[in-house]
Amino acid sequence: MAEAEAVQLKEEGNRHFQLQDYKAATESYSQALKLTKDKALQATLYRNRAACGLKTVRAIDINSSDIKALYRRCQALEHLGKLDQAFKDVQRCATLEPRNQNFQETLRRLNTSIQEKLRVQFSTDSRVQKMFEILLDPNSEADLLEKAANNLIVLGREEAGAERIFQNNGVALLLQLVDTKRPELMLAAVRTLSGMCSGHRARATAILHAVRIDRICSLMAVENEEMSLAVCNLLQAIIDALSGEDKREHRGKEEALVLDTKKDLKQITNHLLDMLVSKKVSGQGRDQALNLLNKNVPRKDLAIHDNSRTIYVVDNGLRKILKVVGQVPDLPSCLPLTDHTRMLASILINKLYDDLRCDPERDHFRKICEEYITGKFDPQDMDKNVIAIQTVSGILQGPFDLGNQLLSLKGVMEMMVALCGSERETDQLVAVEALIHASTKLSRATFIITNGVALLKELYKTTKNEKIKIRTLVGLCKLGSAGGTDYGLRQFAEGSTEKLAKQCRKWLCNAAIDTRTRRWAVEGLAYLTLDADVKDDFVQDIPALQAMFELAKTPDKTILYSVATTLVNCTNSYDVKEVIPELVQLAKFSKQHVPEEHPKDKKDFVDMRVKRLLKAGVISALACMVKADNAILTDQTKELLARVFLALCENPKDRGTIVAQGGGKALIPLALEGTDVGKVKAAHALAKIAAISNPDIAFPGERVYEVVRPLVRLLDTQRDGLQNYEALLGLTNLSGRSDKLRQKIFKEKALPDIENYMFENHDQLRQAATECMCNMVVNKEVQERFLADGNDRLKLVVLLCGEDDDKVQNAAAGALAMLTAAHKKLCFKMTQVTTQWLEILQRLCLHDRLSVQHRGLVIAYNLLAADAELAKKLVESELLEILTVVSKQEPDEKKAAVVQTARECLIKCMDYGFIKPVS
């Protein structure tokens, strides 16, 4: 009856539609839909009702004379080139008179014209041409120029855009932009060229030859910091493309090109070395040249045998680098410098020296340095002597061993002491700095204590120059701390170091003093904080702490090493040799000196210092330091920062604060780059954070995937047990977040290590590894490892379910529950891996701990559901009685899941017909 009535209503709706009463037709179709279940009829009714809606919308109240006016306006707009507006008018005409061939033809023609116009307008050729027209038009408005310049940079970064710019004489046009001398246009041109060179060796070679290396270097030599950095990036893009450092995939013809780039790379190196000693080069330009040499000359991986680039620079440029190191700002002959220049040059000398492979190479390096320094000594020219000592001072900030060898040169130490007594302040300044850097070793410090302390004290009392005064104070600080953390080996009288430290803190908090001078106060504290009394006083001086943190955030990043050293001392995160009581007794018996620990270096005092540092805002300062320029942030400094982070993360209660202030994010680069010790320390700190923090908050966005590799490296058997354990906890937390993270852990080949720790005798390691595996088995690729024939992985998990340790049982049972739920094959395999399987399962189902019991019952259900024969075997065992007892327990909120699962097992048995319900 209903279906017949629905058909009638449909016919009624059709009649209303023909009479153009679309409202009545809609009502008829809607009523019919309520009555029918016929799919075909429903589809027809929906279509008809939609047609009514369309007709209602298009029933525009317009007469034929209006249509003609509309069409005439369409023709006029087309004539004026306003194709989109013309198209809208004719589209309306065609809607009202769909059979009008004239309207339809106009509609087709305009559509084709619009598509062609859009194609031309958005084609890369057109966009490139348009950008250049705007940029080279002297009458272009400023906003339009800026937009065009930015668009050109974006186009240069796209492969299609870069190639179009290159093919359409774009390099010449970009050089015209450079010739305008307008900074914003010059920057746009340089940045566009950088994009064009990236990842394309042939194009980079052509651009290098077209622009010329001397012109590129002259652009980098300008005073403008932004321009200098942009040109440095261009040159780096060229070097990467020529040397193959850019890892992008090359396609088509580019892949087939084989270019000999050694000549070009050598030419670039020569020009960079020439920049170091040219008076025409700004301090910014010199810094960028040093940055490029630092980044591209020494080997990145010492496993690579070829160090020919370093040998070439040593032979052809070491004297030029030494000249930069030996610059004295107050002398008239000084080259233009920034606060970073000499430090960058010292770092380059250090990297070159570390890159040498054998003693003959190191001897050759040392001889060049010796000849350069001794060649400067001149009794008639004090300026040359000052430069010689300044050079030694700079080398001491680089390769310490080489610097110490140079100190033994005849006359060097004597000249340092003599310059302290000079009447000229420039000489005093250089001499004091050199003495500070020379006092690295206790043997050197002893020599200076004997020969120079009285001089330094006299200089400190008499000088009115604050710069000299503070440096002299630092010299005294360093000499006072030459005994290191050894409480019994103090160089100065009781209380002297505290007085020196108090003066340093006073200088540090004085905002009226320039940053470059105040950083020497931190340098002093870096030595003095080896004394526990000093570090304890310092962390209680909140204004001094915060003044140091603010200095660490300033553009002058030469302070980083000193700040990092001070923080390492305050947190006691330096390496401490293990004291063996028997050896101590032996040393005392033979009247040898035995190192003593200061009472304030005990754990309680260290913990209190960590609390105060966190409260003062140390994390934000550390995060800012990590972002520093790579050359300034040396591997040694990174290691110090990693040590500090690890000490700060020691207490789990503090980790939330560290995460909230960006500590998790800052640790990632420290765990990926630097010394081996630094990377391990940073990875351990990451593991501590990852173990108990929400990864989405601690490592937001894609950063969380970068955490996996450092944690996996901590699973290495060479790492200590605590590092293994906390890495496993971190990976457990991460693997519980998403399958994408589980996939990342799997790809980093962590599974074999996790499995190895599941065999460990150590209870906590075995538990952590099993919990991690419990999360990992959700991943399909991990499940496939269990499904594969010829391995004992499933057997291990089953046997771990029978362990006495509740936590291990819980994790293993969870893993087994998920595996048996995912694959029936694993249900059968479980019964074959060990004869104890049924006994272990029964123990799980009777376990005192509800979570273990619940997981055991889930495993039982999975086995029952897998196969009738297997279910029959289980029903014939004592398991049926266990399930019956559990299912009959009194209702209890805590036991609800356990009882429910046991009942589901019994229902499955009833489904098979093995048991029958009782009334």
mmCIF file of N, CA, C and O in Angstrom, residues 287 290-291 294-295 343-344 347 351 628-635:
data_model
loop_
_atom_site.group_PDB
_atom_site.id
_atom_site.type_symbol
_atom_site.label_atom_id
_atom_site.label_comp_id
_atom_site.label_asym_id
_atom_site.label_seq_id
_atom_site.Cartn_x
_atom_site.Cartn_y
_atom_site.Cartn_z
ATOM 1 N N ASP A 287 84.338 37.986 9.204
ATOM 2 C CA ASP A 287 83.676 36.920 9.976
ATOM 3 C C ASP A 287 83.045 35.884 9.066
ATOM 4 O O ASP A 287 83.146 34.675 9.308
ATOM 5 N N LEU A 290 85.670 33.680 7.510
ATOM 6 C CA LEU A 290 86.131 32.694 8.503
ATOM 7 C C LEU A 290 85.090 31.604 8.713
ATOM 8 O O LEU A 290 85.431 30.417 8.841
ATOM 9 N N ASN A 291 83.804 31.995 8.751
ATOM 10 C CA ASN A 291 82.727 31.004 8.896
ATOM 11 C C ASN A 291 82.744 29.999 7.753
ATOM 12 O O ASN A 291 82.592 28.791 7.972
ATOM 13 N N ASN A 294 85.738 27.731 8.160
ATOM 14 C CA ASN A 294 85.472 26.816 9.279
ATOM 15 C C ASN A 294 84.567 25.670 8.855
ATOM 16 O O ASN A 294 84.764 24.520 9.246
ATOM 17 N N LYS A 295 83.560 26.007 8.066
ATOM 18 C CA LYS A 295 82.537 25.019 7.706
ATOM 19 C C LYS A 295 82.998 24.073 6.595
ATOM 20 O O LYS A 295 82.606 22.903 6.574
ATOM 21 N N MET A 343 88.044 35.263 17.784
ATOM 22 C CA MET A 343 87.582 33.969 18.286
ATOM 23 C C MET A 343 87.350 32.992 17.127
ATOM 24 O O MET A 343 87.741 31.826 17.185
ATOM 25 N N LEU A 344 86.723 33.484 16.049
ATOM 26 C CA LEU A 344 86.480 32.631 14.873
ATOM 27 C C LEU A 344 87.797 32.163 14.255
ATOM 28 O O LEU A 344 87.911 31.020 13.807
ATOM 29 N N ILE A 347 89.200 29.439 16.453
ATOM 30 C CA ILE A 347 88.441 28.196 16.222
ATOM 31 C C ILE A 347 88.908 27.531 14.928
ATOM 32 O O ILE A 347 89.064 26.304 14.865
ATOM 33 N N LYS A 351 90.441 23.826 14.458
ATOM 34 C CA LYS A 351 89.851 22.809 13.564
ATOM 35 C C LYS A 351 90.881 22.294 12.555
ATOM 36 O O LYS A 351 90.917 21.105 12.256
ATOM 37 N N ALA A 628 73.111 29.719 18.957
ATOM 38 C CA ALA A 628 74.216 30.559 18.477
ATOM 39 C C ALA A 628 74.806 30.026 17.178
ATOM 40 O O ALA A 628 74.591 28.871 16.803
ATOM 41 N N ASP A 629 75.555 30.893 16.507
ATOM 42 C CA ASP A 629 76.241 30.539 15.262
ATOM 43 C C ASP A 629 77.120 29.296 15.489
ATOM 44 O O ASP A 629 77.806 29.171 16.496
ATOM 45 N N ASN A 630 77.117 28.383 14.512
ATOM 46 C CA ASN A 630 77.796 27.097 14.669
ATOM 47 C C ASN A 630 79.280 27.204 14.984
ATOM 48 O O ASN A 630 79.816 26.412 15.749
ATOM 49 N N ALA A 631 79.962 28.168 14.345
ATOM 50 C CA ALA A 631 81.405 28.279 14.554
ATOM 51 C C ALA A 631 81.724 28.712 15.982
ATOM 52 O O ALA A 631 82.662 28.222 16.602
ATOM 53 N N ILE A 632 80.936 29.642 16.525
ATOM 54 C CA ILE A 632 81.160 30.127 17.900
ATOM 55 C C ILE A 632 80.784 29.049 18.907
ATOM 56 O O ILE A 632 81.458 28.831 19.897
ATOM 57 N N LEU A 633 79.676 28.347 18.630
ATOM 58 C CA LEU A 633 79.229 27.276 19.520
ATOM 59 C C LEU A 633 80.031 26.020 19.182
ATOM 60 O O LEU A 633 79.596 25.154 18.441
ATOM 61 N N THR A 634 81.232 25.944 19.708
ATOM 62 C CA THR A 634 82.138 24.837 19.386
ATOM 63 C C THR A 634 81.635 23.534 19.998
ATOM 64 O O THR A 634 80.770 23.533 20.882
ATOM 65 N N ASP A 635 82.210 22.432 19.541
ATOM 66 C CA ASP A 635 81.821 21.122 20.071
ATOM 67 C C ASP A 635 82.095 21.032 21.577
ATOM 68 O O ASP A 635 81.332 20.410 22.321
#
